[in-house]
Short mmCIF file of C-alpha atoms in Angstrom, two decimals:
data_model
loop_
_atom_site.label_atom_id
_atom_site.label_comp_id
_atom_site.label_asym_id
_atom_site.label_seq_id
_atom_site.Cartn_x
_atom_site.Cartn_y
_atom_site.Cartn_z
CA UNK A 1 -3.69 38.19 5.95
CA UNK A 2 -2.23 35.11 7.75
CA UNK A 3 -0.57 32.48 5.10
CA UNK A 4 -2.38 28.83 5.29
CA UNK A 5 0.59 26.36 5.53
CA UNK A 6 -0.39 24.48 2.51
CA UNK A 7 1.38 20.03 3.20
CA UNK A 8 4.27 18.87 0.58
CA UNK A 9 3.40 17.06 -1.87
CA UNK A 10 4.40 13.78 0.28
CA UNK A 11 2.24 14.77 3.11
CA UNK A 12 -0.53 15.22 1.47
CA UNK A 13 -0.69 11.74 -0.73
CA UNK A 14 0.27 10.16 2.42
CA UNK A 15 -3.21 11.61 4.23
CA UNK A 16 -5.03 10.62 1.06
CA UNK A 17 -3.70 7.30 1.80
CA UNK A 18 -4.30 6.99 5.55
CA UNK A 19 -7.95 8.02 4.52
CA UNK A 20 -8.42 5.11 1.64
CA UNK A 21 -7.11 2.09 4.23
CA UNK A 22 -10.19 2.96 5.89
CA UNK A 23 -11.96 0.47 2.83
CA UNK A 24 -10.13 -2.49 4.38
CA UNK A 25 -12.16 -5.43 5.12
CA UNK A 26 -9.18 -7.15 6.46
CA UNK A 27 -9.23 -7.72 10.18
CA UNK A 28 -5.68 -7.95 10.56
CA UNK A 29 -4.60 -4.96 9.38
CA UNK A 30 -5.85 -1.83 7.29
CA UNK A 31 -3.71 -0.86 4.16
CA UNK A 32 -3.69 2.35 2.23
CA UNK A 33 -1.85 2.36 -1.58
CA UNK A 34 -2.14 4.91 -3.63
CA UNK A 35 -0.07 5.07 -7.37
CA UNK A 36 0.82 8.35 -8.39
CA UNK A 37 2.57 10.12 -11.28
CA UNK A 38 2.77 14.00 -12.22
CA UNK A 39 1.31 14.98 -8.82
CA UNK A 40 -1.74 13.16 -10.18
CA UNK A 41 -3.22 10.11 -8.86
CA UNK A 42 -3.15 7.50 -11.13
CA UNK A 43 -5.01 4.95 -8.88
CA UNK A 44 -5.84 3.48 -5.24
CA UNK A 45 -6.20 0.59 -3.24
CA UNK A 46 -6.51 -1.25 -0.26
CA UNK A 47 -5.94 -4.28 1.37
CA UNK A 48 -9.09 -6.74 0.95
CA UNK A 49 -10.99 -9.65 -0.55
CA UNK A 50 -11.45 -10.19 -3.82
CA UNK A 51 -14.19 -8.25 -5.90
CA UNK A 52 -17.50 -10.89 -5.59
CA UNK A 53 -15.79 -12.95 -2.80
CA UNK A 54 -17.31 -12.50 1.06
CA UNK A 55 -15.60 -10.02 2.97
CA UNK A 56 -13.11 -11.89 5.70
CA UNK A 57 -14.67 -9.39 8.25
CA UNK A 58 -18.57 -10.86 7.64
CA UNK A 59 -16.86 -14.71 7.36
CA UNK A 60 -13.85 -14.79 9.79
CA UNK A 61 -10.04 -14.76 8.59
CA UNK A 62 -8.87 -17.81 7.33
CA UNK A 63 -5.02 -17.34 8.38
CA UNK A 64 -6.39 -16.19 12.02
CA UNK A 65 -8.04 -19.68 12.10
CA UNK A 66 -4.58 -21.05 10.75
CA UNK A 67 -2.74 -19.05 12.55
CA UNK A 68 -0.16 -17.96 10.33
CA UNK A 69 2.12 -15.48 11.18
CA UNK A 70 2.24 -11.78 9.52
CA UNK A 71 4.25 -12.04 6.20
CA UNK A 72 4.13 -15.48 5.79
CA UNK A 73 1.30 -17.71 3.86
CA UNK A 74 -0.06 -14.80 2.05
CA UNK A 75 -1.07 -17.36 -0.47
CA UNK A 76 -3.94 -18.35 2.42
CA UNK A 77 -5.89 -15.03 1.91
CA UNK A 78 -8.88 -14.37 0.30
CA UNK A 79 -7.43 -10.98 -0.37
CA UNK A 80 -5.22 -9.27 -1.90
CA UNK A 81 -2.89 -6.58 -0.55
CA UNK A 82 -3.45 -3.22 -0.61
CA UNK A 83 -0.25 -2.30 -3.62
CA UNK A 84 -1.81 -5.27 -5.49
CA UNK A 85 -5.22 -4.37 -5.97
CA UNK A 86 -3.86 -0.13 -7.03
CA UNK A 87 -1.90 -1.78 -9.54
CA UNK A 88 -4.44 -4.17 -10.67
CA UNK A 89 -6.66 -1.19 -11.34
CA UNK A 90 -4.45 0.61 -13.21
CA UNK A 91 -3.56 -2.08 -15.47
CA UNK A 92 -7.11 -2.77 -16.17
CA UNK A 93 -7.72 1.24 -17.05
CA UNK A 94 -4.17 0.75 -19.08
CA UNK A 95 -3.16 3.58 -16.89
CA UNK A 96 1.00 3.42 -17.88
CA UNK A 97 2.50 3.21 -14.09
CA UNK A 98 6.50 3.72 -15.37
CA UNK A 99 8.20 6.25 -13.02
CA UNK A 100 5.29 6.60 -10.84
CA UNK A 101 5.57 6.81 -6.90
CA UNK A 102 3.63 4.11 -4.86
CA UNK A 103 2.63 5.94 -1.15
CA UNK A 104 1.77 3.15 0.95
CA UNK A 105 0.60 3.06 4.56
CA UNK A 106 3.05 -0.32 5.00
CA UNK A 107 6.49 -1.80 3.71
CA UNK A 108 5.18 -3.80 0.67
CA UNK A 109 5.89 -7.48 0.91
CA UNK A 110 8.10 -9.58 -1.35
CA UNK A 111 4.70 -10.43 -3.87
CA UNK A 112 3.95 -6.59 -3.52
CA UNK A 113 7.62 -5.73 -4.35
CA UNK A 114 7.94 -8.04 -7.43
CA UNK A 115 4.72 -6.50 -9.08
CA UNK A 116 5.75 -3.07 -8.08
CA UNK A 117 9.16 -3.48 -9.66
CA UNK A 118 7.78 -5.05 -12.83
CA UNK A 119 4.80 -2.36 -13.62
CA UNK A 120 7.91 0.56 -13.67
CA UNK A 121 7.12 2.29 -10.48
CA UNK A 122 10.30 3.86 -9.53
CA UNK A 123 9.35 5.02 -5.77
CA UNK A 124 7.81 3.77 -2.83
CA UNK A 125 7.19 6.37 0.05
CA UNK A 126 5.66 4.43 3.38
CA UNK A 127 4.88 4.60 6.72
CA UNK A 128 4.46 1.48 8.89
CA UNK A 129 7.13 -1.63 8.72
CA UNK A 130 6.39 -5.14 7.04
CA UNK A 131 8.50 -8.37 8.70
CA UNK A 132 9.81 -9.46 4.93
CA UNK A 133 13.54 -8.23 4.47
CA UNK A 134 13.44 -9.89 1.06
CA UNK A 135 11.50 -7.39 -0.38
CA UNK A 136 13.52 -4.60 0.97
CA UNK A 137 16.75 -6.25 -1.26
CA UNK A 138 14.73 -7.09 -4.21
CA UNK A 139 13.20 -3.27 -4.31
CA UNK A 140 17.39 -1.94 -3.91
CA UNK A 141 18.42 -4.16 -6.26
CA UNK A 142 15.77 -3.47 -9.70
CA UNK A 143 16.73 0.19 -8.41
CA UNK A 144 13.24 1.55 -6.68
CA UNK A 145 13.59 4.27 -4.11
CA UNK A 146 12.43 3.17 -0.86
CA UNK A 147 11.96 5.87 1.90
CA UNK A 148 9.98 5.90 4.90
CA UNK A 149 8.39 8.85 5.52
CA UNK A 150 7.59 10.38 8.98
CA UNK A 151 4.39 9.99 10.48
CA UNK A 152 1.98 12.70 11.59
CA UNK A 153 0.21 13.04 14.42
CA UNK A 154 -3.20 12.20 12.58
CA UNK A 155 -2.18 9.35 10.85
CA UNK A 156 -1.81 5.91 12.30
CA UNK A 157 1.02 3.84 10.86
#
């Protein structure tokens, strides 16, 4: 009987995650969160406008018209980022995020990084880089693991 190789733990939240970017309405870029704890997943999200709010890809992207460079402005969004809207719908279920692992298609940003830190998550694992250094020395200094985890070859970063 040949043995199925079976993906690590990592690899296969990290799939799960490449799969729910695909939800993005953004038309900048499609990001994947995913908040989990126990090997269980606690919640999900992507990066998008704001339940009962026209999609930016039906209405045009207001920082494209603007345009505002990635990782900067992110209050001129109609969205909110990917990490942001996982733990906004965990909080809302009360699901308790402390110690949980955030897998993320990108770097959070700094806004990303401050909520992440405050709701107890302990871990990010990510693919894909974010231009915001600040969040990177916030996220070291409250103590959350950052790695970045190789990419495979069915998974865009």
């Amino acid at each position: 009987m040949e043995k199925t190789k079976r993906p690590s733990w990592d690899e296969y939240f990290m799939k799960i995650t490449d799969v729910v970017k695909e939800r993005s309405t953004c038309t900048r870029r499609k990001v994947g969160a995913l908040i989990v704890a126990n090997k269980r997943i606690l919640a999900t999200g992507y990066n998008g406008t704001v339940s009962g709010l026209k999609h930016c890809a039906d209405i045009g992207c207001l920082r494209d018209k603007k345009k505002v460079p990635s990782g900067q402005r992110h209050e001129l969004c109609r969205g909110l980022h990917a990490e942001q809207n996982a733990l906004l719908f965990a909080s809302r279920s009360g699901v308790d995020m402390t110690g949980a692992v955030l897998y993320c298609t990108n770097q959070p940003c700094t806004v990303c990084a401050k909520m992440i830190i405050q709701s107890g998550i302990k871990k990010i694992i990510y693919i894909g880089e974010y231009p915001d250094k600040l969040s990177l020395e916030m996220l070291k200094e409250a103590g959350v693991a950052l790695t970045k985890h190789r990419v495979f070859s069915k998974l865009s970063g």
